[in-house]
XYZ file of C-alpha atoms in Angstrom:
534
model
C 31.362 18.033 -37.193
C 33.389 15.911 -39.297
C 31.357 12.337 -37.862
C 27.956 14.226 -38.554
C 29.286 15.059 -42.175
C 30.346 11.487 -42.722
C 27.153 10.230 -41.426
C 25.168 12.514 -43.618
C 27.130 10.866 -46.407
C 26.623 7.622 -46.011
C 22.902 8.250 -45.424
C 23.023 10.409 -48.810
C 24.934 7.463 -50.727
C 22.067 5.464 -49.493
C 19.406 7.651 -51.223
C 20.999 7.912 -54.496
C 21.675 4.294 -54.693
C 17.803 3.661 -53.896
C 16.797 6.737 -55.943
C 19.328 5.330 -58.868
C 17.853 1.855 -58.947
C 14.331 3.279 -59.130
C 14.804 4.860 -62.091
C 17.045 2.776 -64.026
C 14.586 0.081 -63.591
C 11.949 2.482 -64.619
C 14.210 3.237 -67.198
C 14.162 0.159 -68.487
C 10.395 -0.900 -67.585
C 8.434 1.727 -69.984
C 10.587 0.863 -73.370
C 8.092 -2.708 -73.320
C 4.979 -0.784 -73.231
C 6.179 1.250 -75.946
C 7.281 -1.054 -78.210
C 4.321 -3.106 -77.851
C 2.056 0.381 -78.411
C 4.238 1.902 -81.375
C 5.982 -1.631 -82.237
C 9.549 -2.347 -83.808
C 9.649 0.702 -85.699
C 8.405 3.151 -83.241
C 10.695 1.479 -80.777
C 13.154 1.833 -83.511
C 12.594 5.754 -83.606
C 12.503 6.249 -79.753
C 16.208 4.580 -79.908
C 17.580 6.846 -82.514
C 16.916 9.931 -79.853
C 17.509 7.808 -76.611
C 21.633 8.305 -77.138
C 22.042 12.199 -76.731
C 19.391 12.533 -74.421
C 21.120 10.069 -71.917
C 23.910 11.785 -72.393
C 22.313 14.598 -71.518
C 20.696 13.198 -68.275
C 24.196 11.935 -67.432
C 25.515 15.192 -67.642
C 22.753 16.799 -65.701
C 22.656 13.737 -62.942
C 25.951 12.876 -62.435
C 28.926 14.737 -64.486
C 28.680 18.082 -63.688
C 26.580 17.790 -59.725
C 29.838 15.811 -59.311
C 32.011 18.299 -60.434
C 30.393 21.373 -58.742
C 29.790 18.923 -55.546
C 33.408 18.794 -55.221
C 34.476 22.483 -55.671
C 31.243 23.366 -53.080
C 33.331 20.950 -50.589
C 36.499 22.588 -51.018
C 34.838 26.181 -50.709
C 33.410 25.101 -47.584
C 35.880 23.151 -45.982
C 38.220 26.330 -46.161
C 35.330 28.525 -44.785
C 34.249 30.416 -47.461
C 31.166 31.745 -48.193
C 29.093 30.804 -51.160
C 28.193 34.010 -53.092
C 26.973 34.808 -56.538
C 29.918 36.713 -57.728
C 32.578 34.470 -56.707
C 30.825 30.951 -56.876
C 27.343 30.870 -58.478
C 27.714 33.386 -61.324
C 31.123 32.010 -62.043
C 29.674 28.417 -62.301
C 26.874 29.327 -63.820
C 28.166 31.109 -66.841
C 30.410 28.186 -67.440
C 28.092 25.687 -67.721
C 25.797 28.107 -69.892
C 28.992 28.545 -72.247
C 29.844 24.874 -72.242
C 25.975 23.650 -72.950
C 25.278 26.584 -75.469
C 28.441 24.987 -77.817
C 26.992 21.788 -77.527
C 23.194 22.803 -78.399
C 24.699 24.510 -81.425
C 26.474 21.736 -82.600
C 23.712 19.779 -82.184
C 21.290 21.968 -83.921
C 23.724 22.507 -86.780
C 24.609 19.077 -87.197
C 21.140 17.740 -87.061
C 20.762 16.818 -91.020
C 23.757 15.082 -91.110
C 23.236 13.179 -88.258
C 19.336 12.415 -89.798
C 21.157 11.607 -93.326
C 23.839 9.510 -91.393
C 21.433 7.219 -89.709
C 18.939 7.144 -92.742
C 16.320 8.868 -91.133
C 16.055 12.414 -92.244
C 12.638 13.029 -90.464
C 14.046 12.707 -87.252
C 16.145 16.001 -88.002
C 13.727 18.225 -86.254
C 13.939 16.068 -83.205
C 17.700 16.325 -83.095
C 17.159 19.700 -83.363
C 14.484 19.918 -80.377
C 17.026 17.932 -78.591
C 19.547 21.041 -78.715
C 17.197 22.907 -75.972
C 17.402 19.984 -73.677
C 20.994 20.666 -73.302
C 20.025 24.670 -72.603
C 18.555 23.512 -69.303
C 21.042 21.530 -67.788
C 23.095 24.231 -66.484
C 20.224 24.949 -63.619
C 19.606 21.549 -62.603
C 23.806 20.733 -62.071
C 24.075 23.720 -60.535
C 21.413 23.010 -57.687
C 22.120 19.461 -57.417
C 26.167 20.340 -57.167
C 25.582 22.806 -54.430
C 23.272 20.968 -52.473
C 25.183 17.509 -52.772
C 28.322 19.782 -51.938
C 26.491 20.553 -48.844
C 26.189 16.849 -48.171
C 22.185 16.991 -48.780
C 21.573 14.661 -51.166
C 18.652 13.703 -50.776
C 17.210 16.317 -53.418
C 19.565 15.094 -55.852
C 17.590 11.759 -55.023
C 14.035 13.005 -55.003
C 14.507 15.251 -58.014
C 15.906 12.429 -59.987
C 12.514 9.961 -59.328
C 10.406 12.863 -59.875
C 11.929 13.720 -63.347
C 12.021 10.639 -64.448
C 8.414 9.640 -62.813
C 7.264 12.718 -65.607
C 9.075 11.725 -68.497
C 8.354 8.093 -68.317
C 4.195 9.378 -67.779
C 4.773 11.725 -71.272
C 6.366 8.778 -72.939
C 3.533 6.441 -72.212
C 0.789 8.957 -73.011
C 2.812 9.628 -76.448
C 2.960 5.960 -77.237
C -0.874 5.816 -76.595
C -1.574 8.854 -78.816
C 0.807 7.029 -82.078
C -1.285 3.423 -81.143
C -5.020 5.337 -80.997
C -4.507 8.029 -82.984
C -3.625 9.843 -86.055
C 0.021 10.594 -84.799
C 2.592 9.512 -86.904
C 5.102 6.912 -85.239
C 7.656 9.580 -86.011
C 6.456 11.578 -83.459
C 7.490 9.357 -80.501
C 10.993 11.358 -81.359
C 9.849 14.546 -80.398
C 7.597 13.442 -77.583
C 10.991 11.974 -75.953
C 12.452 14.927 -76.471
C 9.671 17.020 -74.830
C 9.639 14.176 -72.179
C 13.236 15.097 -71.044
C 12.779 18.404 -70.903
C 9.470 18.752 -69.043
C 11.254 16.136 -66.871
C 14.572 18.249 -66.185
C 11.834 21.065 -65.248
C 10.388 19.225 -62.494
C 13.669 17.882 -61.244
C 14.304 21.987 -60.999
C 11.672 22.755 -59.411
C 12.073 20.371 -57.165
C 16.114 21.415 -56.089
C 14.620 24.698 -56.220
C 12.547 24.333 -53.141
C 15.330 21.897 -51.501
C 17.172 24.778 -52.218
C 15.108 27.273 -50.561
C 15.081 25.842 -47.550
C 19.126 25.718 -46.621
C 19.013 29.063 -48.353
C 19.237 31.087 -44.799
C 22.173 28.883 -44.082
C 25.337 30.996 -42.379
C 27.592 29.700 -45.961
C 24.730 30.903 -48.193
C 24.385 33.924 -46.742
C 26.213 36.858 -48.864
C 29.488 38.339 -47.661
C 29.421 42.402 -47.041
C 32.933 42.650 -49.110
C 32.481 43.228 -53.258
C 33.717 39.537 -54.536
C 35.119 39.313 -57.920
C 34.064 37.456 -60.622
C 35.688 35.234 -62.624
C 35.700 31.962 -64.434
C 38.748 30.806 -64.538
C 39.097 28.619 -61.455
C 36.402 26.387 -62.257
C 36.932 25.583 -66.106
C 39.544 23.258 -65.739
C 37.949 21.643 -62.414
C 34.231 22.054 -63.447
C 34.791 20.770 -67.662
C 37.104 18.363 -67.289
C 35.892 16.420 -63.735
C 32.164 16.870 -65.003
C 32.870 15.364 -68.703
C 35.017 12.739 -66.976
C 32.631 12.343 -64.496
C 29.742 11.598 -66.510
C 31.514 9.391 -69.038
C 31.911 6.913 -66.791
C 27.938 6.686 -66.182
C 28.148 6.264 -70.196
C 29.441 2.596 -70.966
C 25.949 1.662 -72.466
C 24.887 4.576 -73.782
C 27.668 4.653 -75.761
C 26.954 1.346 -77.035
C 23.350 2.316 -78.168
C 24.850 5.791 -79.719
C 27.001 3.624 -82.297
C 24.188 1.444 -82.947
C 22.330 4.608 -83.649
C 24.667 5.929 -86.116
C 26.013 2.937 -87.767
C 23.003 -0.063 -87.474
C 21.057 0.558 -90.129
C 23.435 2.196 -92.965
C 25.331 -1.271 -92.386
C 22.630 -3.779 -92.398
C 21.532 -2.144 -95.942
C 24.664 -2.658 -97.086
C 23.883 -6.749 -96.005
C 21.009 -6.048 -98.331
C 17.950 -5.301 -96.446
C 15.681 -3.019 -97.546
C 15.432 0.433 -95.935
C 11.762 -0.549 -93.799
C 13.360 -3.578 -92.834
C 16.429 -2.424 -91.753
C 14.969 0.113 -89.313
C 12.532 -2.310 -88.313
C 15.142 -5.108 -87.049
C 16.983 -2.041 -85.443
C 13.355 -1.916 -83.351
C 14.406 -5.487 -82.588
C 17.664 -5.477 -81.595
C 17.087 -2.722 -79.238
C 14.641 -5.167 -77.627
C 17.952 -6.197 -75.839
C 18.487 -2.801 -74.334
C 16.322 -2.914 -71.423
C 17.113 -6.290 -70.648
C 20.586 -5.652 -70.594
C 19.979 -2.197 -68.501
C 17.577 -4.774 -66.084
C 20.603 -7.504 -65.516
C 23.579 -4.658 -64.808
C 21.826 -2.576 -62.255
C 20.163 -6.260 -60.739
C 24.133 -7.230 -60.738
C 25.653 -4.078 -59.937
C 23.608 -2.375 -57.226
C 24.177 -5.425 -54.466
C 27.825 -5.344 -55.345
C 28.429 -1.356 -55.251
C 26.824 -0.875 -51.668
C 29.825 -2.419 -50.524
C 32.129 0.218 -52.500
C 31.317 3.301 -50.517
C 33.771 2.098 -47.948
C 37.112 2.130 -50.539
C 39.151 4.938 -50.901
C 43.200 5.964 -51.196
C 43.149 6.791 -47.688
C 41.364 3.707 -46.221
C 43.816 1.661 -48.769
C 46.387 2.708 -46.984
C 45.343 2.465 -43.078
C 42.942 -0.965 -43.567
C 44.202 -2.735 -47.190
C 43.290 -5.744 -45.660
C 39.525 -4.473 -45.549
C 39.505 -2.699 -48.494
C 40.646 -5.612 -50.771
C 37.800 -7.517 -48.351
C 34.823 -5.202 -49.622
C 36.244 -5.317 -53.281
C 36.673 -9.089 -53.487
C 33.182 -9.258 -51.950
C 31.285 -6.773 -54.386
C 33.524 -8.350 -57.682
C 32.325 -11.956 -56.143
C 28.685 -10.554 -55.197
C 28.088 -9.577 -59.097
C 29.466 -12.542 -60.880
C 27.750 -14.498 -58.825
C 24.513 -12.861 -60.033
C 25.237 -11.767 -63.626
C 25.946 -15.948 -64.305
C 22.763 -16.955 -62.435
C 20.502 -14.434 -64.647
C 22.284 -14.316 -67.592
C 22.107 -18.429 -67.749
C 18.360 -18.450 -67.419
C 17.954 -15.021 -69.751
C 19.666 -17.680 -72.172
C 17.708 -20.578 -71.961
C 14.531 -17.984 -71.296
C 14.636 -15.454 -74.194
C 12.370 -16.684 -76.544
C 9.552 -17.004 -73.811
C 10.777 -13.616 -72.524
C 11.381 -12.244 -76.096
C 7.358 -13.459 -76.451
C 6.134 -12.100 -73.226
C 7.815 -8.758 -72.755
C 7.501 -8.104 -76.858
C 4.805 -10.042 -78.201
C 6.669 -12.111 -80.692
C 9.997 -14.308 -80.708
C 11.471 -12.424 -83.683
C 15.114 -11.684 -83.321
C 15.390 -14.438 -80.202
C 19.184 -15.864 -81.398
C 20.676 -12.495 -81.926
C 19.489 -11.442 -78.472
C 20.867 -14.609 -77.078
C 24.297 -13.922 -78.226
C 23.786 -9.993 -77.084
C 22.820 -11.169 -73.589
C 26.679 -12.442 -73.444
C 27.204 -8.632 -73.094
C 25.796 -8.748 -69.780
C 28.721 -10.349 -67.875
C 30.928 -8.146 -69.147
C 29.116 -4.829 -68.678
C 28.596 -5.953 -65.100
C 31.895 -6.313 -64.106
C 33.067 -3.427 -66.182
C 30.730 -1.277 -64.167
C 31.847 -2.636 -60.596
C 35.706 -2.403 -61.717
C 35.486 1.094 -62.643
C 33.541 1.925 -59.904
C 36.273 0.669 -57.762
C 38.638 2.849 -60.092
C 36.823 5.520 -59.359
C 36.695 5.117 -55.769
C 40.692 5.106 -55.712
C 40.912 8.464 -57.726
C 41.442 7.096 -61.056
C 38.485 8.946 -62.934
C 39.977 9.842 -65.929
C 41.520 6.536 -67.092
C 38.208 4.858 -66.745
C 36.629 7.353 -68.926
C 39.702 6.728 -71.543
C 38.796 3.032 -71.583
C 35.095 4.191 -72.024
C 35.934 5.977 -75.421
C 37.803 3.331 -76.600
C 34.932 1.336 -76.278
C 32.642 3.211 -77.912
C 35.609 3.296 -81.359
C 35.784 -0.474 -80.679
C 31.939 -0.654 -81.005
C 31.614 1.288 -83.674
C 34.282 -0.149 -85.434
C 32.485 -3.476 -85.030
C 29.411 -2.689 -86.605
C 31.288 -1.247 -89.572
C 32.918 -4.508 -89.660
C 30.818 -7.246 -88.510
C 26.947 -5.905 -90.051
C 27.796 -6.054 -93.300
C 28.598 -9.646 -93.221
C 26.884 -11.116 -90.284
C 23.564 -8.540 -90.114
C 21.879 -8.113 -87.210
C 24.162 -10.235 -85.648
C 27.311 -8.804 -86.675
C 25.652 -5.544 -84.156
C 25.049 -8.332 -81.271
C 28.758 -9.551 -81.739
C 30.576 -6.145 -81.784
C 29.020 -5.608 -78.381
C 30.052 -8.113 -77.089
C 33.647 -7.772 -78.160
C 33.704 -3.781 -76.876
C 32.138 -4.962 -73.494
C 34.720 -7.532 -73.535
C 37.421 -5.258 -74.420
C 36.414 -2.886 -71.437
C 36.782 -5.434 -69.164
C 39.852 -6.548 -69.942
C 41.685 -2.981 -69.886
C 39.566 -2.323 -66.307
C 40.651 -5.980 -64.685
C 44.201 -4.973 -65.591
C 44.020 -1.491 -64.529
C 42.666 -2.964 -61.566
C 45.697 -5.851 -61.029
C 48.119 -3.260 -62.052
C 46.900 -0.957 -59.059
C 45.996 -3.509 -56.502
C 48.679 -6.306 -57.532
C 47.341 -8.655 -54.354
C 43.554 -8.232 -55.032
C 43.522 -11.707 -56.621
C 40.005 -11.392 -57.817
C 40.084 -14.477 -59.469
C 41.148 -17.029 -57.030
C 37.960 -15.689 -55.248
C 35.898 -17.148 -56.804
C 34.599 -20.724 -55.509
C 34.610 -22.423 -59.076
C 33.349 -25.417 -58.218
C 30.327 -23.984 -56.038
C 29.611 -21.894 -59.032
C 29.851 -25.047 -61.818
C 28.013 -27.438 -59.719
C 25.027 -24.256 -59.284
C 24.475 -23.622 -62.678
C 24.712 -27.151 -63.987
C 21.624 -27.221 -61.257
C 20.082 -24.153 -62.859
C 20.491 -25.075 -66.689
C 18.724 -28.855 -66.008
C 16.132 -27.478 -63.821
C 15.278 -24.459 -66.393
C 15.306 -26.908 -69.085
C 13.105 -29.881 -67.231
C 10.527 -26.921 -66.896
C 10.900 -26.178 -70.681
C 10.805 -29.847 -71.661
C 7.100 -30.596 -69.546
C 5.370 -27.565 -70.054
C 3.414 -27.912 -73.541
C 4.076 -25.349 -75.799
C -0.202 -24.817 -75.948
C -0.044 -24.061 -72.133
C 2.077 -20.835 -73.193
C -0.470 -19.571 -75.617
C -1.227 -16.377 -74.055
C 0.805 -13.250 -72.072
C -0.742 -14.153 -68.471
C -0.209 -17.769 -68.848
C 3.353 -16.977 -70.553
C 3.714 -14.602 -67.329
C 2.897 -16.656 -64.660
C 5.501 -19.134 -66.349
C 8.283 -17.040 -66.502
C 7.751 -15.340 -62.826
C 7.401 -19.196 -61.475
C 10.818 -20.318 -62.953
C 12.740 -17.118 -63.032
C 12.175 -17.101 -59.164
C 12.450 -21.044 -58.143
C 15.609 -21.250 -60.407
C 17.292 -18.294 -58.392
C 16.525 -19.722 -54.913
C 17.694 -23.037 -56.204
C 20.846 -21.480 -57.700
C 22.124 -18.951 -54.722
C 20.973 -21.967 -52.392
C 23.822 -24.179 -53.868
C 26.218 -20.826 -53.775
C 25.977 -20.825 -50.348
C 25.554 -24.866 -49.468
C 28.958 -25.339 -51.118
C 31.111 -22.417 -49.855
C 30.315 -19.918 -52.694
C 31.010 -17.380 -50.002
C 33.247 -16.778 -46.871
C 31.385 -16.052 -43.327
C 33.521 -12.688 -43.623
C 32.111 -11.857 -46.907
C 28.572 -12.687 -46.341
C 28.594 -10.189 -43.332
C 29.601 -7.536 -45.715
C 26.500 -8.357 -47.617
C 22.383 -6.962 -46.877
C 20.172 -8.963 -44.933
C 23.764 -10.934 -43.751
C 22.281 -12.570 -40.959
C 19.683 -14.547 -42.945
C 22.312 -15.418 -45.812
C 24.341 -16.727 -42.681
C 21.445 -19.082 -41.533
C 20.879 -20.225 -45.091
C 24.635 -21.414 -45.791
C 24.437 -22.570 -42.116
C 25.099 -26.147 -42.731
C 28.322 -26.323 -44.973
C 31.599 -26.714 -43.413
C 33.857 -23.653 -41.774
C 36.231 -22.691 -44.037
């Protein structure tokens, strides 16, 4: 019983990460379509909602599913039955208390959040926002259950087909403000109304998972009355949910203090109010590329994390520090590679993706950002994986108060670049608390002697010239329109990563034992084939 659970797992892990990549890069993908439909200041308004409502998907996706997932486990593992009024109703309530505070403080707190950011007709969006939060409580509850029942596959299906609806509403919105009479303000509200129609479907859908193991022997209801009460899952459901789903956060809280802080501080640098939210539009340009780059760097490295735990720590350290050496090494690897050529790239990307080169050195210096965030993500991850939820989420607040800070600091000196430069420094900061969390826990981890320096020096000097011989011969006229400008980018973006990973793995980049570890191992093997055995 206990190998059929564990394979279920690992299959399950395997669906979210799929399911998880899917729509992060979707995600990311429909924010160019609608800035180029509703341009910098639409964008600009989309941006200003984007914050709580990720925070809301976090909580709904991963924060509290985790939370309930857990206490399912335990209920199960001591062979109890799941009935509503000792587990369900109990749950239930407690989410609908914890999500009703929140949707209150929203809704009352909705005009000064509109007069904070300078934007007081967004405060009826806010405000719509506040039912968003209403629904959660059903969709954690069905995904916690089920993914405490080690299905979680419906947690995967449920989370494409919500976001596969709310990308579809955003689009159609975006078309309505471009060939319309809809006022670009609108595209607040439709995001709004995007989540929520979205969180419906992803109910629906867990509903009819759901269904189906209903008839189950633990689902089935007990003959003896069960009492009900709360409060054995308030501390384990708040606090492990909240914890939970900061650490799915990092960015969003990065966006959320540009939300708040952006525009008050670039009229202080004496733009004017239009302007100002218009060069917000711009700067979030950055967003989805940034989103693009982490979950491209992240999601080879964190298959390999599954395998870590306390337990396996202690019976195969050897292995475990293996698999995290491997997935640290597997990311930086791939967070320099793109983030050289987003570098030497962005105004042609900048051009392509947005349809101008406005804002093109800013972005550059955001794009540093990217390194960071990487790492920080695969370092708590590993954090996580050895119990240590709550300290990562710690070092994600600080963040955000290091961000913000920033801003206050940097925008009314630097502008727009004073925002690019406090993310940096708050990315930077979290991954210097994580990397020494992660030396102070695993003292012989080493992750830095890992890495094959010279492999990785002589691979981007490579990259950088052959980027910038393509930049140098290709006339500027050839570039003149999108599909020209497409084809470019594709054609380098793709021969300069073959040509980079090929001199990773010529010169020793990588162990034999750590490309095994990796996907598709056996061709990565034949590639690296001819350098010498280590």
């Amino acid at each position: 019983m206990k190998e059929n659970h564990t394979n279920q797992l690992v299959k399950g892990a395997l669906w979210l990460s799929i399911a998880g990549l899917l729509s992060k890069i979707l995600s990311a993908g429909y924010r160019i379509p609608l800035q180029n439909l509703t341009g910098d200041m639409g964008f600009y308004i989309y941006q200003q909602i984007y914050p709580l409502l990720g925070i809301a998907t976090m909580l709904a996706l991963y924060g509290f599913p985790s939370a309930i997932s857990a206490v399912t486990t335990k209920e199960l593992t001591l062979d109890k039955r799941l009935t509503w009024n000792s587990f369900f109703a109990p749950i239930f309530v407690t989410l609908c208390m914890v999500h009703f505070l929140l949707a209150a403080i929203i809704w009352i707190s909705a005009p000064l959040l509109a007069n904070a950011v300078n934007e007081p007709s967004l405060m009826s969006a806010y405000r719509l926002t506040a039912l968003v939060f209403l629904f959660i409580p059903v969709v954690a509850l069905f995904r916690g259950v089920l993914q405490g029942m080690y299905q979680m596959v419906p947690t995967a299906v449920s989370q494409i087909g919500e976001q596969l609806v709310r990308v579809s509403i955003i689009i159609i919105a975006a078309c309505l403000v471009a060939f319309s009479s809809y006022s670009v303000v609108w595209i607040g509200k439709a995001a709004v109304l995007a989540t929520f129609f979205g969180s419906c479907m992803a109910a629906v859908i867990l509903a009819v998972f759901y269904l189906k193991e209903r008839g189950k022997p633990q689902l089935l209801p007990q003959s003896s009355e069960n009492k009900f009460t709360i409060k054995p899952f308030i501390s384990t459901v708040l606090i492990l949910g909240i914890v939970a789903a900061m650490n799915h956060m990092t960015l969003l809280f990065i966006q959320l203090a540009d939300a708040i802080t952006f525009v008050p501080q670039l009229l202080e640098f004496g733009k004017g109010n239009i302007e100002a939210k218009e060069l917000k539009g711009v700067f979030d340009r950055g967003q989805p590329l940034i989103q693009l780059v982490t979950v491209l760097g992240s999601s080879i490295a964190l298959t390999l994390l599954p395998a870590i735990s306390k337990e396996k720590l202690k019976r195969e350290k050897s292995n475990v520090y293996t698999y995290v050496r491997t997935a640290f090494l597997t990311g930086f690897y791939i967070v320099i590679g793109a983030g050289i050529g987003l570098l030497i790239l962005l105004p042609e990307i900048n051009r392509l993706l947005f349809q101008n080169e406005q804002g093109s050195t800013e972005l550059r210096v955001l794009m540093l950002s990217i390194v960071f965030a990487t790492l920080a993500i695969i370092g708590s991850t590993v954090l996580q994986g050895f119990g240590y939820i709550k300290r990562t989420a710690l070092f994600i607040a600080i963040t955000f108060i290091i961000k913000w800070i920033g801003n206050l600091l940097f925008i009314p000196i630097l502008g727009m670049m004073g925002a690019a430069v406090a993310t940096v420094c708050s990315l930077f900061c979290l991954f210097l608390l994580i990397m020494f969390e992660i030396r102070r826990k695993l003292p012989e981890l080493h992750i830095s002697r890992t890495i094959q320096w010279k492999s990785l020096f002589v691979a981007v000097g490579m990259l950088t010239f052959y980027v910038c011989i393509w930049k140098l011969f290709i006339p500027e006229i050839w570039l003149n329109s999108r599909l020209l400008l497409l084809i470019y980018v594709i054609a380098v973006s793709l021969s300069g990563s073959i040509l980079y990973f090929m001199f990773i793995l010529r010169m020793q980049g990588f162990t034999k034992r750590q490309l095994q570890l990796l996907p598709k191992s056996t061709l990565l093997l034949r590639l690296a084939e001819k350098r010498n055995k280590r």
